[in-house]
Tab-separated table of C-alpha atoms in Angstrom:
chain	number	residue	atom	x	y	z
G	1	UNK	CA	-25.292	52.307	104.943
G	2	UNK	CA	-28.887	52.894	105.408
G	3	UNK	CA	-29.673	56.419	103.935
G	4	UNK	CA	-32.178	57.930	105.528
G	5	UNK	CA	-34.703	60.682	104.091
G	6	UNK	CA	-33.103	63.843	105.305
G	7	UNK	CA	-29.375	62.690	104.044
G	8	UNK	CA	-31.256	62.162	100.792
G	9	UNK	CA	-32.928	66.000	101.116
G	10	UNK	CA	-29.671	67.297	101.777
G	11	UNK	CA	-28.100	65.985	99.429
G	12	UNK	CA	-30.490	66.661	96.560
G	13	UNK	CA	-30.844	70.243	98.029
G	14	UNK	CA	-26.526	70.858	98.118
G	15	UNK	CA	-26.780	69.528	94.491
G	16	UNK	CA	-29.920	70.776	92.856
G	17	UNK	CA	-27.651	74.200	91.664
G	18	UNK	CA	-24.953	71.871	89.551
G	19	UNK	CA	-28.283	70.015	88.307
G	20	UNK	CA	-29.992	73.114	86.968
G	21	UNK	CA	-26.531	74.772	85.583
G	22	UNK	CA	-26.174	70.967	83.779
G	23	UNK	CA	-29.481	70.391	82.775
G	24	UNK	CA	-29.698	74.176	81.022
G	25	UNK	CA	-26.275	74.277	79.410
G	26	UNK	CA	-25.751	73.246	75.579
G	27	UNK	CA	-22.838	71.019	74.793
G	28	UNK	CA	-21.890	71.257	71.471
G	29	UNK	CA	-18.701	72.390	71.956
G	30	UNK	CA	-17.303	69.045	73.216
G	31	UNK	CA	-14.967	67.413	71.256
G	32	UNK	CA	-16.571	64.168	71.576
G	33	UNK	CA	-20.111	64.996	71.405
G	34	UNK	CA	-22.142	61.960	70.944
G	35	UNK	CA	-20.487	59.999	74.140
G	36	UNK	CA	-20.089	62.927	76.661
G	37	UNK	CA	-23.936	63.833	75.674
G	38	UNK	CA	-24.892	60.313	76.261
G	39	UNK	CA	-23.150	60.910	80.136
G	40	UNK	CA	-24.420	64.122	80.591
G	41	UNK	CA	-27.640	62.701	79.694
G	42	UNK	CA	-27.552	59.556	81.887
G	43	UNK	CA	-26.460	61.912	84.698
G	44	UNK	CA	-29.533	63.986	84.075
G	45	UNK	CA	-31.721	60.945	84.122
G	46	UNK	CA	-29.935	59.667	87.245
G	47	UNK	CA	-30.544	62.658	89.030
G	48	UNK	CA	-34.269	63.091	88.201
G	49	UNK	CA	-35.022	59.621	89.236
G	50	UNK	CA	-32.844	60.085	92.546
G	51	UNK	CA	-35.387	59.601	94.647
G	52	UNK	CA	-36.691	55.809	93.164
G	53	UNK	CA	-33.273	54.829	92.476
G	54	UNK	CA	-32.136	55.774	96.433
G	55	UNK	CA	-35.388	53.768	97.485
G	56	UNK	CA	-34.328	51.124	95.365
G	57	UNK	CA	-30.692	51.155	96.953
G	58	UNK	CA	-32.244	50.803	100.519
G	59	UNK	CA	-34.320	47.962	99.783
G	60	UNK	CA	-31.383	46.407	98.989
G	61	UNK	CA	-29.340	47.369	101.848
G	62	UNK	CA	-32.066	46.382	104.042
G	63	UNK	CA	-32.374	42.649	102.361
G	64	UNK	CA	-28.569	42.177	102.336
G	65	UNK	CA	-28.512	43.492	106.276
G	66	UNK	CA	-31.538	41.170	107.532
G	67	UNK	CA	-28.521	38.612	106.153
G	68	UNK	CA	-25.889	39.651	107.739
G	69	UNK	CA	-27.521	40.085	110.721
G	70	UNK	CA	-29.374	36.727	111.293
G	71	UNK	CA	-27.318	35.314	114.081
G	72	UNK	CA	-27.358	38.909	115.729
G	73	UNK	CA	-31.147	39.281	116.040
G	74	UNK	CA	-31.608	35.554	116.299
G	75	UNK	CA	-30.835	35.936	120.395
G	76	UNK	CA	-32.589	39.662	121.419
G	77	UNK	CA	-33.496	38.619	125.410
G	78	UNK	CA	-33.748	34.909	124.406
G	79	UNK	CA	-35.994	35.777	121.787
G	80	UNK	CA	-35.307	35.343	117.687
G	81	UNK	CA	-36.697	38.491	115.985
G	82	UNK	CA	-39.463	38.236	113.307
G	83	UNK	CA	-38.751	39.924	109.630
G	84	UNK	CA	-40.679	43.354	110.801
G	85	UNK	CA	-38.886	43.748	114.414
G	86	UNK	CA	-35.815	43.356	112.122
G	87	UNK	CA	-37.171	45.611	109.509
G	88	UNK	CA	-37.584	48.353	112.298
G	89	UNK	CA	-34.119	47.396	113.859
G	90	UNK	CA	-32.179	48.120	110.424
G	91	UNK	CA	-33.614	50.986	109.481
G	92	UNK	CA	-32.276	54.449	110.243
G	93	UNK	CA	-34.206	56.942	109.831
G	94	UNK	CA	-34.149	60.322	111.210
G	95	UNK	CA	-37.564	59.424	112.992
G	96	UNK	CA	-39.304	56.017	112.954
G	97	UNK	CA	-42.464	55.163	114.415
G	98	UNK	CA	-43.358	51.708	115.711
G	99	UNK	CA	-46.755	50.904	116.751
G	100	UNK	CA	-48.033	47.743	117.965
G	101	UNK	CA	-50.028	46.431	120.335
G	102	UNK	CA	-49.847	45.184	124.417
G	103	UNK	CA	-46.805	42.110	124.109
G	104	UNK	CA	-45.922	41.857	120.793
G	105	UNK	CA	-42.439	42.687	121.414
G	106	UNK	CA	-41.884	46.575	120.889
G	107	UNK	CA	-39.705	46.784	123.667
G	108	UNK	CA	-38.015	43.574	122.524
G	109	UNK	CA	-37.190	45.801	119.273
G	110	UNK	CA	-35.742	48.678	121.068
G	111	UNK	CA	-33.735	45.849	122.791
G	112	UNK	CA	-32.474	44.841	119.698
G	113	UNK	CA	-31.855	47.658	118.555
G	114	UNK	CA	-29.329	48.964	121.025
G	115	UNK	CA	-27.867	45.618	120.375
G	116	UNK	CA	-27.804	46.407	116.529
G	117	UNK	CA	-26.333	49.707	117.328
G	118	UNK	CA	-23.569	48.771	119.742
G	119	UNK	CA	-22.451	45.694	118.031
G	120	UNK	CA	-22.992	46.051	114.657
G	121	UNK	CA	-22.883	49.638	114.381
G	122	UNK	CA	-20.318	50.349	116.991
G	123	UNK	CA	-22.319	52.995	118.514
G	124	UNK	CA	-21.332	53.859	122.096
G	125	UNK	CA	-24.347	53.129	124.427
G	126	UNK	CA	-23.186	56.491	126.157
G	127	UNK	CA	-25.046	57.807	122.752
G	128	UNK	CA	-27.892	56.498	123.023
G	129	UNK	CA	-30.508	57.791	125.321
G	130	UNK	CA	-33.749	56.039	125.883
G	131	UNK	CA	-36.883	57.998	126.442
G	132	UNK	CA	-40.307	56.259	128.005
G	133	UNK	CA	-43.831	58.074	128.946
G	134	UNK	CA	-43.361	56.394	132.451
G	135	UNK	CA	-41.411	55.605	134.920
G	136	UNK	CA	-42.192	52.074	135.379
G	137	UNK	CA	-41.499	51.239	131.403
G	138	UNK	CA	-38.032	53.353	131.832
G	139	UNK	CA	-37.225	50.914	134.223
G	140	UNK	CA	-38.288	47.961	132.530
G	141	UNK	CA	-36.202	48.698	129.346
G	142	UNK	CA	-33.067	49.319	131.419
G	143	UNK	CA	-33.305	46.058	133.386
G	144	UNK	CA	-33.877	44.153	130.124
G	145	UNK	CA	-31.327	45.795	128.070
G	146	UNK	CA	-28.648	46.014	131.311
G	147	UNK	CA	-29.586	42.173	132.782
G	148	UNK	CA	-30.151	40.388	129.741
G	149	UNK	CA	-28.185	42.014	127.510
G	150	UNK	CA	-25.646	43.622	129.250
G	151	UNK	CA	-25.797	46.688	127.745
G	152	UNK	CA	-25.445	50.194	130.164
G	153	UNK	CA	-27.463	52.802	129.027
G	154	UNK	CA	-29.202	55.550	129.952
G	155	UNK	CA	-33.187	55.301	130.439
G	156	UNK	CA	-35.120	58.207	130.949
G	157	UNK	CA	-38.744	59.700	131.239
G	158	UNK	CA	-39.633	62.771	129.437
G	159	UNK	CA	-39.836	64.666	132.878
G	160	UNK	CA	-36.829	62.893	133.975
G	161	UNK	CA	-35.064	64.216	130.808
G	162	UNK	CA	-36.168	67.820	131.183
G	163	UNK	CA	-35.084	68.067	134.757
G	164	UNK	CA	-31.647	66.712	134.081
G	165	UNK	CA	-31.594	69.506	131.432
G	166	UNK	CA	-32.707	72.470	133.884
């Protein structure tokens, strides 16, 4: 699993009490001093370097996914995906930003990413919700991602979102 930013915040933030109470404590008293201080210490280290080591641990997960995913995004609307669509695709962030220019395949990478999601993922398409600035790129992305892909899910505009909500 890809962790994103915030799970790695929350985490460090639910944990940062035990770390101080740890890191502040003398340990002595143990009976076998010289190896638990060597854990205690490792844990320490482990836990200030969190952040590098996590980073470290995605880069991974995102190599060893781009793997096992080649024959997935190898057929995204008759297209093969290129190593940054898949990039985008396997990350999971809280928020991501993708910008690229007129036809270089962003909505080809929202196409695979549903597909990513619902197949690989196992993510109900019901729980996904498309957004688009207009109405005519709304429905583009649902006739791609419906027609070619055969994927149902819902495709909205910003307006079109707020007045389902009100």
């Amino acid at each position: 699993k890809y962790l994103s930013n915030f799970e790695i915040f929350n985490f460090e933030e639910e944990t940062k009490h035990l770390f101080n109470s740890i890191k502040s404590k003398k340990y002595t008293h143990l009976p076998n001093f010289e190896t638990e201080i060597k854990q205690i210490n490792s844990f320490i280290h482990t836990y200030e370097n969190l952040a590098s080591i996590l980073a470290s641990r995605n880069e991974d997960f995102i190599e060893n996914e781009i793997k096992e995913t080649a024959k997935l995004l190898s057929d995204v609307e008759n297209k093969s995906l290129d190593s940054q669509q898949r990039k985008a695709i396997i990350i999971d962030e809280d928020n991501q930003l993708v910008i690229a220019g007129a036809g270089s395949g962003k909505t080809t990478t929202i196409a695979g990413k549903v597909k990513y999601l619902t197949q690989r993922q196992d993510i109900n398409p019901h729980s996904i919700l498309l957004i688009s600035f207009t109405r005519k790129a709304a429905e583009e992305m649902k006739e791609r991602i419906d027609d070619k892909m055969n994927i149902d899910i819902p495709v909205k505009t910003f307006n079109k979102l707020g007045l389902d909500i009100i």
